Amino acid sequence: ILNVEQSPQSLHVQEGDSTNFTCSFPSSNFYALHWYRWETAKSPEALFVMTLNGDEKKKGRISATLNTKEGYSYLYIKGSQPEDSATYLCAFTLLSGATNKLIFGTGTLLAVQP
Amino acid sequence: KAGVTQTPRYLIKTRGQQVTLSCSPISGHRSVSWYQQTPGQGLQFLFEYFSETQRNKGNFPGRFSGRQFSNSRSEMNVSTLELGDSALYLCASSSGQGAGTEAFFGQGTRLTVV
């Protein structure tokens, strides 16, 4: 069974705090790791797609790193703002032919208090 | 560029009935995947279609089926509805032919079975 574990399940922080979440995935047959942000009543929005060990990606105050050998990725948010409140999902795709199948974790729910 | 459109947004059906959900992908995208989210569960992969062919299938009973048309629009059908089929159903479209391609999600169809 291929499992993606995300921690913590939920996080409540104050505006201005920096946060980080963890995503653990099976390292064998790994192809790509995706991070999504999902705000209530909206569509999940892609943040990053990473494939190479040691990859680091950044978009504004949000950044992510990837370690494919040990099977984990970190997502960092610097100086959290109330608009960052959302569920952050990670998902991976397998190295198994031409498929876009995503295997998701259950997400980390972030609430940023003003 | 229009995003991924899912219709209807909300549905209430009775046990034993069947239902059809629709997904129009981003123009030019040939891959459409379907996911189910139930309370407490992560997004679960149902199936993926690419150029009118089912390319991958998740671990769901045969009551769940889908198809894709020549214009890449996709439909998902659930027959003999059960209470446990109540969920948010999301579709995602991708342009690429392989893993690691960014997926764009619709807002989902919320199905309630009573």
mmCIF file with all atom_site columns, C-alpha atoms in Angstrom:
data_model
loop_
_atom_site.group_PDB
_atom_site.id
_atom_site.type_symbol
_atom_site.label_atom_id
_atom_site.label_alt_id
_atom_site.label_comp_id
_atom_site.label_asym_id
_atom_site.label_entity_id
_atom_site.label_seq_id
_atom_site.pdbx_PDB_ins_code
_atom_site.Cartn_x
_atom_site.Cartn_y
_atom_site.Cartn_z
_atom_site.occupancy
_atom_site.B_iso_or_equiv
_atom_site.pdbx_formal_charge
_atom_site.auth_seq_id
_atom_site.auth_comp_id
_atom_site.auth_asym_id
_atom_site.auth_atom_id
_atom_site.pdbx_PDB_model_num
ATOM 1   C CA . ILE A 1 1   ? 0.000   0.000  0.000   1.00 0.00 ? 1   ILE A CA 1
ATOM 2   C CA . LEU A 1 2   ? 1.412   3.378  -1.010  1.00 0.00 ? 2   LEU A CA 1
ATOM 3   C CA . ASN A 1 3   ? 0.902   5.929  1.734   1.00 0.00 ? 3   ASN A CA 1
ATOM 4   C CA . VAL A 1 4   ? 1.617   9.619  1.980   1.00 0.00 ? 4   VAL A CA 1
ATOM 5   C CA . GLU A 1 5   ? 1.848   10.964 5.513   1.00 0.00 ? 5   GLU A CA 1
ATOM 6   C CA . GLN A 1 6   ? 1.507   14.634 6.324   1.00 0.00 ? 6   GLN A CA 1
ATOM 7   C CA . SER A 1 7   ? 2.203   16.302 9.634   1.00 0.00 ? 7   SER A CA 1
ATOM 8   C CA . PRO A 1 8   ? 0.947   18.037 11.566  1.00 0.00 ? 8   PRO A CA 1
ATOM 9   C CA . GLN A 1 9   ? -2.742  17.435 10.827  1.00 0.00 ? 9   GLN A CA 1
ATOM 10  C CA . SER A 1 10  ? -3.534  21.011 11.788  1.00 0.00 ? 10  SER A CA 1
ATOM 11  C CA . LEU A 1 11  ? -1.711  24.113 12.864  1.00 0.00 ? 11  LEU A CA 1
ATOM 12  C CA . HIS A 1 12  ? -2.896  27.371 14.427  1.00 0.00 ? 12  HIS A CA 1
ATOM 13  C CA . VAL A 1 13  ? -0.427  30.245 14.278  1.00 0.00 ? 13  VAL A CA 1
ATOM 14  C CA . GLN A 1 14  ? -0.402  33.995 14.719  1.00 0.00 ? 14  GLN A CA 1
ATOM 15  C CA . GLU A 1 15  ? 0.067   36.394 11.856  1.00 0.00 ? 15  GLU A CA 1
ATOM 16  C CA . GLY A 1 16  ? 3.782   36.844 11.242  1.00 0.00 ? 16  GLY A CA 1
ATOM 17  C CA . ASP A 1 17  ? 4.789   33.392 12.498  1.00 0.00 ? 17  ASP A CA 1
ATOM 18  C CA . SER A 1 18  ? 6.768   31.140 10.202  1.00 0.00 ? 18  SER A CA 1
ATOM 19  C CA . THR A 1 19  ? 5.542   27.581 9.781   1.00 0.00 ? 19  THR A CA 1
ATOM 20  C CA . ASN A 1 20  ? 6.626   24.350 8.207   1.00 0.00 ? 20  ASN A CA 1
ATOM 21  C CA . PHE A 1 21  ? 4.908   21.113 7.302   1.00 0.00 ? 21  PHE A CA 1
ATOM 22  C CA . THR A 1 22  ? 6.221   17.673 6.462   1.00 0.00 ? 22  THR A CA 1
ATOM 23  C CA . CYS A 1 23  ? 5.231   15.223 3.756   1.00 0.00 ? 23  CYS A CA 1
ATOM 24  C CA . SER A 1 24  ? 6.577   11.645 3.832   1.00 0.00 ? 24  SER A CA 1
ATOM 25  C CA . PHE A 1 25  ? 6.243   9.314  0.871   1.00 0.00 ? 25  PHE A CA 1
ATOM 26  C CA . PRO A 1 26  ? 7.634   5.978  -0.325  1.00 0.00 ? 26  PRO A CA 1
ATOM 27  C CA . SER A 1 27  ? 11.053  6.623  -1.854  1.00 0.00 ? 27  SER A CA 1
ATOM 28  C CA . SER A 1 28  ? 10.996  3.641  -4.229  1.00 0.00 ? 28  SER A CA 1
ATOM 29  C CA . ASN A 1 29  ? 9.540   4.209  -7.703  1.00 0.00 ? 29  ASN A CA 1
ATOM 30  C CA . PHE A 1 30  ? 9.171   7.891  -6.932  1.00 0.00 ? 30  PHE A CA 1
ATOM 31  C CA . TYR A 1 31  ? 8.771   10.274 -9.852  1.00 0.00 ? 31  TYR A CA 1
ATOM 32  C CA . ALA A 1 32  ? 7.423   13.638 -8.683  1.00 0.00 ? 32  ALA A CA 1
ATOM 33  C CA . LEU A 1 33  ? 6.143   15.406 -5.587  1.00 0.00 ? 33  LEU A CA 1
ATOM 34  C CA . HIS A 1 34  ? 3.350   17.979 -5.791  1.00 0.00 ? 34  HIS A CA 1
ATOM 35  C CA . TRP A 1 35  ? 2.225   20.557 -3.247  1.00 0.00 ? 35  TRP A CA 1
ATOM 36  C CA . TYR A 1 36  ? -1.248  22.078 -3.414  1.00 0.00 ? 36  TYR A CA 1
ATOM 37  C CA . ARG A 1 37  ? -3.028  24.774 -1.451  1.00 0.00 ? 37  ARG A CA 1
ATOM 38  C CA . TRP A 1 38  ? -6.763  24.256 -0.988  1.00 0.00 ? 38  TRP A CA 1
ATOM 39  C CA . GLU A 1 39  ? -8.855  27.105 0.342   1.00 0.00 ? 39  GLU A CA 1
ATOM 40  C CA . THR A 1 40  ? -12.410 26.481 1.485   1.00 0.00 ? 40  THR A CA 1
ATOM 41  C CA . ALA A 1 41  ? -14.961 26.518 -1.353  1.00 0.00 ? 41  ALA A CA 1
ATOM 42  C CA . LYS A 1 42  ? -12.222 26.813 -3.978  1.00 0.00 ? 42  LYS A CA 1
ATOM 43  C CA . SER A 1 43  ? -10.255 24.435 -6.204  1.00 0.00 ? 43  SER A CA 1
ATOM 44  C CA . PRO A 1 44  ? -6.936  22.977 -5.056  1.00 0.00 ? 44  PRO A CA 1
ATOM 45  C CA . GLU A 1 45  ? -4.214  25.225 -6.479  1.00 0.00 ? 45  GLU A CA 1
ATOM 46  C CA . ALA A 1 46  ? -0.825  23.846 -7.483  1.00 0.00 ? 46  ALA A CA 1
ATOM 47  C CA . LEU A 1 47  ? 2.118   25.380 -5.630  1.00 0.00 ? 47  LEU A CA 1
ATOM 48  C CA . PHE A 1 48  ? 5.079   23.271 -6.697  1.00 0.00 ? 48  PHE A CA 1
ATOM 49  C CA . VAL A 1 49  ? 6.030   20.168 -8.648  1.00 0.00 ? 49  VAL A CA 1
ATOM 50  C CA . MET A 1 50  ? 9.443   18.749 -7.785  1.00 0.00 ? 50  MET A CA 1
ATOM 51  C CA . THR A 1 51  ? 11.252  15.762 -9.210  1.00 0.00 ? 51  THR A CA 1
ATOM 52  C CA . LEU A 1 52  ? 14.949  15.909 -8.336  1.00 0.00 ? 52  LEU A CA 1
ATOM 53  C CA . ASN A 1 53  ? 16.571  15.043 -5.031  1.00 0.00 ? 53  ASN A CA 1
ATOM 54  C CA . GLY A 1 54  ? 17.655  18.272 -3.374  1.00 0.00 ? 54  GLY A CA 1
ATOM 55  C CA . ASP A 1 55  ? 15.172  20.376 -5.356  1.00 0.00 ? 55  ASP A CA 1
ATOM 56  C CA . GLU A 1 56  ? 14.210  23.637 -3.706  1.00 0.00 ? 56  GLU A CA 1
ATOM 57  C CA . LYS A 1 57  ? 11.401  25.798 -5.054  1.00 0.00 ? 57  LYS A CA 1
ATOM 58  C CA . LYS A 1 58  ? 10.120  29.171 -3.953  1.00 0.00 ? 58  LYS A CA 1
ATOM 59  C CA . LYS A 1 59  ? 7.029   31.250 -4.657  1.00 0.00 ? 59  LYS A CA 1
ATOM 60  C CA . GLY A 1 60  ? 6.873   34.468 -2.666  1.00 0.00 ? 60  GLY A CA 1
ATOM 61  C CA . ARG A 1 61  ? 6.915   33.602 1.036   1.00 0.00 ? 61  ARG A CA 1
ATOM 62  C CA . ILE A 1 62  ? 6.390   29.888 0.395   1.00 0.00 ? 62  ILE A CA 1
ATOM 63  C CA . SER A 1 63  ? 9.198   27.466 -0.333  1.00 0.00 ? 63  SER A CA 1
ATOM 64  C CA . ALA A 1 64  ? 9.618   23.702 -0.498  1.00 0.00 ? 64  ALA A CA 1
ATOM 65  C CA . THR A 1 65  ? 12.449  21.197 -0.418  1.00 0.00 ? 65  THR A CA 1
ATOM 66  C CA . LEU A 1 66  ? 12.638  17.591 -1.569  1.00 0.00 ? 66  LEU A CA 1
ATOM 67  C CA . ASN A 1 67  ? 14.634  14.590 -0.356  1.00 0.00 ? 67  ASN A CA 1
ATOM 68  C CA . THR A 1 68  ? 13.836  11.614 -2.562  1.00 0.00 ? 68  THR A CA 1
ATOM 69  C CA . LYS A 1 69  ? 16.392  9.275  -0.954  1.00 0.00 ? 69  LYS A CA 1
ATOM 70  C CA . GLU A 1 70  ? 14.729  9.400  2.448   1.00 0.00 ? 70  GLU A CA 1
ATOM 71  C CA . GLY A 1 71  ? 11.244  10.141 1.117   1.00 0.00 ? 71  GLY A CA 1
ATOM 72  C CA . TYR A 1 72  ? 10.245  13.500 2.541   1.00 0.00 ? 72  TYR A CA 1
ATOM 73  C CA . SER A 1 73  ? 9.457   17.063 1.533   1.00 0.00 ? 73  SER A CA 1
ATOM 74  C CA . TYR A 1 74  ? 9.131   20.197 3.651   1.00 0.00 ? 74  TYR A CA 1
ATOM 75  C CA . LEU A 1 75  ? 6.903   23.182 2.913   1.00 0.00 ? 75  LEU A CA 1
ATOM 76  C CA . TYR A 1 76  ? 7.829   26.469 4.605   1.00 0.00 ? 76  TYR A CA 1
ATOM 77  C CA . ILE A 1 77  ? 5.745   29.609 4.935   1.00 0.00 ? 77  ILE A CA 1
ATOM 78  C CA . LYS A 1 78  ? 7.649   32.672 6.093   1.00 0.00 ? 78  LYS A CA 1
ATOM 79  C CA . GLY A 1 79  ? 5.691   35.362 7.959   1.00 0.00 ? 79  GLY A CA 1
ATOM 80  C CA . SER A 1 80  ? 2.246   33.708 7.742   1.00 0.00 ? 80  SER A CA 1
ATOM 81  C CA . GLN A 1 81  ? -0.673  35.920 6.763   1.00 0.00 ? 81  GLN A CA 1
ATOM 82  C CA . PRO A 1 82  ? -4.410  35.284 7.322   1.00 0.00 ? 82  PRO A CA 1
ATOM 83  C CA . GLU A 1 83  ? -4.786  34.701 3.566   1.00 0.00 ? 83  GLU A CA 1
ATOM 84  C CA . ASP A 1 84  ? -2.424  31.713 3.909   1.00 0.00 ? 84  ASP A CA 1
ATOM 85  C CA . SER A 1 85  ? -5.150  29.895 5.864   1.00 0.00 ? 85  SER A CA 1
ATOM 86  C CA . ALA A 1 86  ? -5.926  26.773 3.853   1.00 0.00 ? 86  ALA A CA 1
ATOM 87  C CA . THR A 1 87  ? -5.322  23.042 3.694   1.00 0.00 ? 87  THR A CA 1
ATOM 88  C CA . TYR A 1 88  ? -1.925  22.180 2.247   1.00 0.00 ? 88  TYR A CA 1
ATOM 89  C CA . LEU A 1 89  ? -1.830  18.883 0.392   1.00 0.00 ? 89  LEU A CA 1
ATOM 90  C CA . CYS A 1 90  ? 1.083   16.927 -0.904  1.00 0.00 ? 90  CYS A CA 1
ATOM 91  C CA . ALA A 1 91  ? 0.849   14.173 -3.490  1.00 0.00 ? 91  ALA A CA 1
ATOM 92  C CA . PHE A 1 92  ? 3.317   12.051 -5.379  1.00 0.00 ? 92  PHE A CA 1
ATOM 93  C CA . THR A 1 93  ? 3.345   10.299 -8.718  1.00 0.00 ? 93  THR A CA 1
ATOM 94  C CA . LEU A 1 94  ? 5.003   6.986  -9.400  1.00 0.00 ? 94  LEU A CA 1
ATOM 95  C CA . LEU A 1 95  ? 7.587   6.119  -11.981 1.00 0.00 ? 95  LEU A CA 1
ATOM 96  C CA . SER A 1 96  ? 5.260   3.698  -13.717 1.00 0.00 ? 96  SER A CA 1
ATOM 97  C CA . GLY A 1 97  ? 4.502   4.660  -17.256 1.00 0.00 ? 97  GLY A CA 1
ATOM 98  C CA . ALA A 1 98  ? 2.534   7.510  -18.645 1.00 0.00 ? 98  ALA A CA 1
ATOM 99  C CA . THR A 1 99  ? 0.027   8.444  -15.974 1.00 0.00 ? 99  THR A CA 1
ATOM 100 C CA . ASN A 1 100 ? -0.952  11.567 -14.084 1.00 0.00 ? 100 ASN A CA 1
ATOM 101 C CA . LYS A 1 101 ? -2.306  9.605  -11.104 1.00 0.00 ? 101 LYS A CA 1
ATOM 102 C CA . LEU A 1 102 ? -1.676  11.525 -7.881  1.00 0.00 ? 102 LEU A CA 1
ATOM 103 C CA . ILE A 1 103 ? -1.478  9.797  -4.494  1.00 0.00 ? 103 ILE A CA 1
ATOM 104 C CA . PHE A 1 104 ? -2.458  12.331 -1.852  1.00 0.00 ? 104 PHE A CA 1
ATOM 105 C CA . GLY A 1 105 ? -1.849  12.760 1.836   1.00 0.00 ? 105 GLY A CA 1
ATOM 106 C CA . THR A 1 106 ? -4.695  13.909 4.072   1.00 0.00 ? 106 THR A CA 1
ATOM 107 C CA . GLY A 1 107 ? -3.319  17.427 4.299   1.00 0.00 ? 107 GLY A CA 1
ATOM 108 C CA . THR A 1 108 ? -2.281  19.957 6.912   1.00 0.00 ? 108 THR A CA 1
ATOM 109 C CA . LEU A 1 109 ? -4.930  22.501 7.883   1.00 0.00 ? 109 LEU A CA 1
ATOM 110 C CA . LEU A 1 110 ? -3.340  25.888 8.570   1.00 0.00 ? 110 LEU A CA 1
ATOM 111 C CA . ALA A 1 111 ? -5.242  28.635 10.405  1.00 0.00 ? 111 ALA A CA 1
ATOM 112 C CA . VAL A 1 112 ? -3.513  32.011 10.705  1.00 0.00 ? 112 VAL A CA 1
ATOM 113 C CA . GLN A 1 113 ? -4.979  34.346 13.304  1.00 0.00 ? 113 GLN A CA 1
ATOM 114 C CA . PRO A 1 114 ? -4.685  38.092 12.635  1.00 0.00 ? 114 PRO A CA 1
ATOM 115 C CA . LYS B 2 1   ? -7.910  30.763 -20.423 1.00 0.00 ? 1   LYS B CA 1
ATOM 116 C CA . ALA B 2 2   ? -10.969 29.166 -18.822 1.00 0.00 ? 2   ALA B CA 1
ATOM 117 C CA . GLY B 2 3   ? -10.303 26.816 -15.926 1.00 0.00 ? 3   GLY B CA 1
ATOM 118 C CA . VAL B 2 4   ? -11.632 23.344 -15.247 1.00 0.00 ? 4   VAL B CA 1
ATOM 119 C CA . THR B 2 5   ? -15.425 23.351 -15.081 1.00 0.00 ? 5   THR B CA 1
ATOM 120 C CA . GLN B 2 6   ? -17.439 20.777 -13.197 1.00 0.00 ? 6   GLN B CA 1
ATOM 121 C CA . THR B 2 7   ? -21.205 20.459 -13.295 1.00 0.00 ? 7   THR B CA 1
ATOM 122 C CA . PRO B 2 8   ? -23.352 20.323 -11.366 1.00 0.00 ? 8   PRO B CA 1
ATOM 123 C CA . ARG B 2 9   ? -21.823 21.846 -8.231  1.00 0.00 ? 9   ARG B CA 1
ATOM 124 C CA . TYR B 2 10  ? -24.289 20.172 -5.896  1.00 0.00 ? 10  TYR B CA 1
ATOM 125 C CA . LEU B 2 11  ? -26.461 17.083 -6.165  1.00 0.00 ? 11  LEU B CA 1
ATOM 126 C CA . ILE B 2 12  ? -28.822 15.243 -3.870  1.00 0.00 ? 12  ILE B CA 1
ATOM 127 C CA . LYS B 2 13  ? -29.755 11.704 -4.861  1.00 0.00 ? 13  LYS B CA 1
ATOM 128 C CA . THR B 2 14  ? -31.548 8.789  -3.266  1.00 0.00 ? 14  THR B CA 1
ATOM 129 C CA . ARG B 2 15  ? -29.985 5.411  -2.543  1.00 0.00 ? 15  ARG B CA 1
ATOM 130 C CA . GLY B 2 16  ? -30.237 3.114  -5.529  1.00 0.00 ? 16  GLY B CA 1
ATOM 131 C CA . GLN B 2 17  ? -30.314 5.895  -8.102  1.00 0.00 ? 17  GLN B CA 1
ATOM 132 C CA . GLN B 2 18  ? -27.531 6.640  -10.527 1.00 0.00 ? 18  GLN B CA 1
ATOM 133 C CA . VAL B 2 19  ? -25.737 9.906  -11.173 1.00 0.00 ? 19  VAL B CA 1
ATOM 134 C CA . THR B 2 20  ? -23.585 11.439 -13.899 1.00 0.00 ? 20  THR B CA 1
ATOM 135 C CA . LEU B 2 21  ? -21.049 14.164 -13.234 1.00 0.00 ? 21  LEU B CA 1
ATOM 136 C CA . SER B 2 22  ? -19.373 16.232 -15.919 1.00 0.00 ? 22  SER B CA 1
ATOM 137 C CA . CYS B 2 23  ? -15.931 17.777 -16.244 1.00 0.00 ? 23  CYS B CA 1
ATOM 138 C CA . SER B 2 24  ? -14.698 20.140 -18.957 1.00 0.00 ? 24  SER B CA 1
ATOM 139 C CA . PRO B 2 25  ? -10.899 20.402 -18.876 1.00 0.00 ? 25  PRO B CA 1
ATOM 140 C CA . ILE B 2 26  ? -8.750  23.359 -19.786 1.00 0.00 ? 26  ILE B CA 1
ATOM 141 C CA . SER B 2 27  ? -8.654  23.835 -23.538 1.00 0.00 ? 27  SER B CA 1
ATOM 142 C CA . GLY B 2 28  ? -5.874  21.745 -25.056 1.00 0.00 ? 28  GLY B CA 1
ATOM 143 C CA . HIS B 2 29  ? -5.561  19.384 -22.089 1.00 0.00 ? 29  HIS B CA 1
ATOM 144 C CA . ARG B 2 30  ? -6.039  15.747 -23.000 1.00 0.00 ? 30  ARG B CA 1
ATOM 145 C CA . SER B 2 31  ? -5.781  14.104 -19.584 1.00 0.00 ? 31  SER B CA 1
ATOM 146 C CA . VAL B 2 32  ? -8.675  14.145 -17.117 1.00 0.00 ? 32  VAL B CA 1
ATOM 147 C CA . SER B 2 33  ? -8.504  12.456 -13.714 1.00 0.00 ? 33  SER B CA 1
ATOM 148 C CA . TRP B 2 34  ? -11.244 12.010 -11.132 1.00 0.00 ? 34  TRP B CA 1
ATOM 149 C CA . TYR B 2 35  ? -10.854 12.001 -7.335  1.00 0.00 ? 35  TYR B CA 1
ATOM 150 C CA . GLN B 2 36  ? -13.180 11.366 -4.424  1.00 0.00 ? 36  GLN B CA 1
ATOM 151 C CA . GLN B 2 37  ? -12.935 13.033 -1.047  1.00 0.00 ? 37  GLN B CA 1
ATOM 152 C CA . THR B 2 38  ? -14.936 11.746 1.924   1.00 0.00 ? 38  THR B CA 1
ATOM 153 C CA . PRO B 2 39  ? -14.742 13.167 5.463   1.00 0.00 ? 39  PRO B CA 1
ATOM 154 C CA . GLY B 2 40  ? -11.448 12.288 7.119   1.00 0.00 ? 40  GLY B CA 1
ATOM 155 C CA . GLN B 2 41  ? -9.965  10.832 3.933   1.00 0.00 ? 41  GLN B CA 1
ATOM 156 C CA . GLY B 2 42  ? -7.477  12.317 1.536   1.00 0.00 ? 42  GLY B CA 1
ATOM 157 C CA . LEU B 2 43  ? -8.309  12.649 -2.105  1.00 0.00 ? 43  LEU B CA 1
ATOM 158 C CA . GLN B 2 44  ? -8.691  9.124  -3.525  1.00 0.00 ? 44  GLN B CA 1
ATOM 159 C CA . PHE B 2 45  ? -7.914  8.484  -7.185  1.00 0.00 ? 45  PHE B CA 1
ATOM 160 C CA . LEU B 2 46  ? -10.819 7.061  -9.191  1.00 0.00 ? 46  LEU B CA 1
ATOM 161 C CA . PHE B 2 47  ? -9.566  6.942  -12.788 1.00 0.00 ? 47  PHE B CA 1
ATOM 162 C CA . GLU B 2 48  ? -7.724  8.823  -15.494 1.00 0.00 ? 48  GLU B CA 1
ATOM 163 C CA . TYR B 2 49  ? -8.623  9.282  -19.133 1.00 0.00 ? 49  TYR B CA 1
ATOM 164 C CA . PHE B 2 50  ? -6.279  10.354 -21.882 1.00 0.00 ? 50  PHE B CA 1
ATOM 165 C CA . SER B 2 51  ? -7.392  10.792 -25.489 1.00 0.00 ? 51  SER B CA 1
ATOM 166 C CA . GLU B 2 52  ? -10.661 8.944  -24.828 1.00 0.00 ? 52  GLU B CA 1
ATOM 167 C CA . THR B 2 53  ? -8.920  5.918  -23.267 1.00 0.00 ? 53  THR B CA 1
ATOM 168 C CA . GLN B 2 54  ? -8.879  4.945  -19.618 1.00 0.00 ? 54  GLN B CA 1
ATOM 169 C CA . ARG B 2 55  ? -5.202  5.023  -18.716 1.00 0.00 ? 55  ARG B CA 1
ATOM 170 C CA . ASN B 2 56  ? -5.374  4.191  -15.024 1.00 0.00 ? 56  ASN B CA 1
ATOM 171 C CA . LYS B 2 57  ? -7.975  3.060  -12.522 1.00 0.00 ? 57  LYS B CA 1
ATOM 172 C CA . GLY B 2 58  ? -8.158  3.301  -8.732  1.00 0.00 ? 58  GLY B CA 1
ATOM 173 C CA . ASN B 2 59  ? -9.503  0.776  -6.278  1.00 0.00 ? 59  ASN B CA 1
ATOM 174 C CA . PHE B 2 60  ? -13.215 1.487  -6.557  1.00 0.00 ? 60  PHE B CA 1
ATOM 175 C CA . PRO B 2 61  ? -16.104 -0.889 -7.295  1.00 0.00 ? 61  PRO B CA 1
ATOM 176 C CA . GLY B 2 62  ? -17.445 -1.331 -10.802 1.00 0.00 ? 62  GLY B CA 1
ATOM 177 C CA . ARG B 2 63  ? -20.392 0.945  -9.961  1.00 0.00 ? 63  ARG B CA 1
ATOM 178 C CA . PHE B 2 64  ? -17.991 3.811  -10.664 1.00 0.00 ? 64  PHE B CA 1
ATOM 179 C CA . SER B 2 65  ? -17.326 4.314  -14.348 1.00 0.00 ? 65  SER B CA 1
ATOM 180 C CA . GLY B 2 66  ? -16.265 7.084  -16.640 1.00 0.00 ? 66  GLY B CA 1
ATOM 181 C CA . ARG B 2 67  ? -15.651 8.084  -20.196 1.00 0.00 ? 67  ARG B CA 1
ATOM 182 C CA . GLN B 2 68  ? -14.006 10.802 -22.192 1.00 0.00 ? 68  GLN B CA 1
ATOM 183 C CA . PHE B 2 69  ? -15.217 12.373 -25.394 1.00 0.00 ? 69  PHE B CA 1
ATOM 184 C CA . SER B 2 70  ? -13.282 13.520 -28.435 1.00 0.00 ? 70  SER B CA 1
ATOM 185 C CA . ASN B 2 71  ? -13.301 17.112 -27.146 1.00 0.00 ? 71  ASN B CA 1
ATOM 186 C CA . SER B 2 72  ? -11.644 15.832 -23.903 1.00 0.00 ? 72  SER B CA 1
ATOM 187 C CA . ARG B 2 73  ? -14.726 16.480 -21.781 1.00 0.00 ? 73  ARG B CA 1
ATOM 188 C CA . SER B 2 74  ? -15.226 13.671 -19.313 1.00 0.00 ? 74  SER B CA 1
ATOM 189 C CA . GLU B 2 75  ? -18.156 12.196 -17.458 1.00 0.00 ? 75  GLU B CA 1
ATOM 190 C CA . MET B 2 76  ? -18.205 10.056 -14.376 1.00 0.00 ? 76  MET B CA 1
ATOM 191 C CA . ASN B 2 77  ? -21.136 7.783  -13.600 1.00 0.00 ? 77  ASN B CA 1
ATOM 192 C CA . VAL B 2 78  ? -22.040 6.111  -10.324 1.00 0.00 ? 78  VAL B CA 1
ATOM 193 C CA . SER B 2 79  ? -24.794 3.500  -10.456 1.00 0.00 ? 79  SER B CA 1
ATOM 194 C CA . THR B 2 80  ? -26.830 2.061  -7.582  1.00 0.00 ? 80  THR B CA 1
ATOM 195 C CA . LEU B 2 81  ? -25.835 4.831  -5.219  1.00 0.00 ? 81  LEU B CA 1
ATOM 196 C CA . GLU B 2 82  ? -24.994 4.011  -1.609  1.00 0.00 ? 82  GLU B CA 1
ATOM 197 C CA . LEU B 2 83  ? -24.919 6.341  1.380   1.00 0.00 ? 83  LEU B CA 1
ATOM 198 C CA . GLY B 2 84  ? -21.126 5.995  1.465   1.00 0.00 ? 84  GLY B CA 1
ATOM 199 C CA . ASP B 2 85  ? -20.877 7.541  -1.999  1.00 0.00 ? 85  ASP B CA 1
ATOM 200 C CA . SER B 2 86  ? -21.679 10.922 -0.460  1.00 0.00 ? 86  SER B CA 1
ATOM 201 C CA . ALA B 2 87  ? -18.527 12.887 -1.146  1.00 0.00 ? 87  ALA B CA 1
ATOM 202 C CA . LEU B 2 88  ? -16.873 15.719 -2.989  1.00 0.00 ? 88  LEU B CA 1
ATOM 203 C CA . TYR B 2 89  ? -15.839 14.608 -6.472  1.00 0.00 ? 89  TYR B CA 1
ATOM 204 C CA . LEU B 2 90  ? -13.022 16.563 -8.089  1.00 0.00 ? 90  LEU B CA 1
ATOM 205 C CA . CYS B 2 91  ? -11.674 16.361 -11.562 1.00 0.00 ? 91  CYS B CA 1
ATOM 206 C CA . ALA B 2 92  ? -8.241  17.486 -12.688 1.00 0.00 ? 92  ALA B CA 1
ATOM 207 C CA . SER B 2 93  ? -6.913  18.196 -16.136 1.00 0.00 ? 93  SER B CA 1
ATOM 208 C CA . SER B 2 94  ? -3.322  18.024 -17.336 1.00 0.00 ? 94  SER B CA 1
ATOM 209 C CA . SER B 2 95  ? -1.609  18.805 -20.570 1.00 0.00 ? 95  SER B CA 1
ATOM 210 C CA . GLY B 2 96  ? 1.269   16.355 -20.364 1.00 0.00 ? 96  GLY B CA 1
ATOM 211 C CA . GLN B 2 97  ? 1.496   12.717 -21.106 1.00 0.00 ? 97  GLN B CA 1
ATOM 212 C CA . GLY B 2 98  ? 3.398   11.637 -18.042 1.00 0.00 ? 98  GLY B CA 1
ATOM 213 C CA . ALA B 2 99  ? 3.919   11.931 -14.344 1.00 0.00 ? 99  ALA B CA 1
ATOM 214 C CA . GLY B 2 100 ? 5.180   15.233 -12.977 1.00 0.00 ? 100 GLY B CA 1
ATOM 215 C CA . THR B 2 101 ? 2.818   17.332 -15.051 1.00 0.00 ? 101 THR B CA 1
ATOM 216 C CA . GLU B 2 102 ? 0.937   19.991 -13.121 1.00 0.00 ? 102 GLU B CA 1
ATOM 217 C CA . ALA B 2 103 ? -2.729  19.138 -12.591 1.00 0.00 ? 103 ALA B CA 1
ATOM 218 C CA . PHE B 2 104 ? -5.441  21.806 -12.535 1.00 0.00 ? 104 PHE B CA 1
ATOM 219 C CA . PHE B 2 105 ? -8.521  21.087 -10.481 1.00 0.00 ? 105 PHE B CA 1
ATOM 220 C CA . GLY B 2 106 ? -12.154 22.065 -10.790 1.00 0.00 ? 106 GLY B CA 1
ATOM 221 C CA . GLN B 2 107 ? -14.224 23.199 -7.821  1.00 0.00 ? 107 GLN B CA 1
ATOM 222 C CA . GLY B 2 108 ? -15.857 19.828 -7.511  1.00 0.00 ? 108 GLY B CA 1
ATOM 223 C CA . THR B 2 109 ? -19.326 18.341 -7.350  1.00 0.00 ? 109 THR B CA 1
ATOM 224 C CA . ARG B 2 110 ? -20.733 17.783 -3.867  1.00 0.00 ? 110 ARG B CA 1
ATOM 225 C CA . LEU B 2 111 ? -22.879 14.634 -3.990  1.00 0.00 ? 111 LEU B CA 1
ATOM 226 C CA . THR B 2 112 ? -25.201 13.802 -1.117  1.00 0.00 ? 112 THR B CA 1
ATOM 227 C CA . VAL B 2 113 ? -26.940 10.419 -1.093  1.00 0.00 ? 113 VAL B CA 1
ATOM 228 C CA . VAL B 2 114 ? -29.981 10.161 1.179   1.00 0.00 ? 114 VAL B CA 1
#
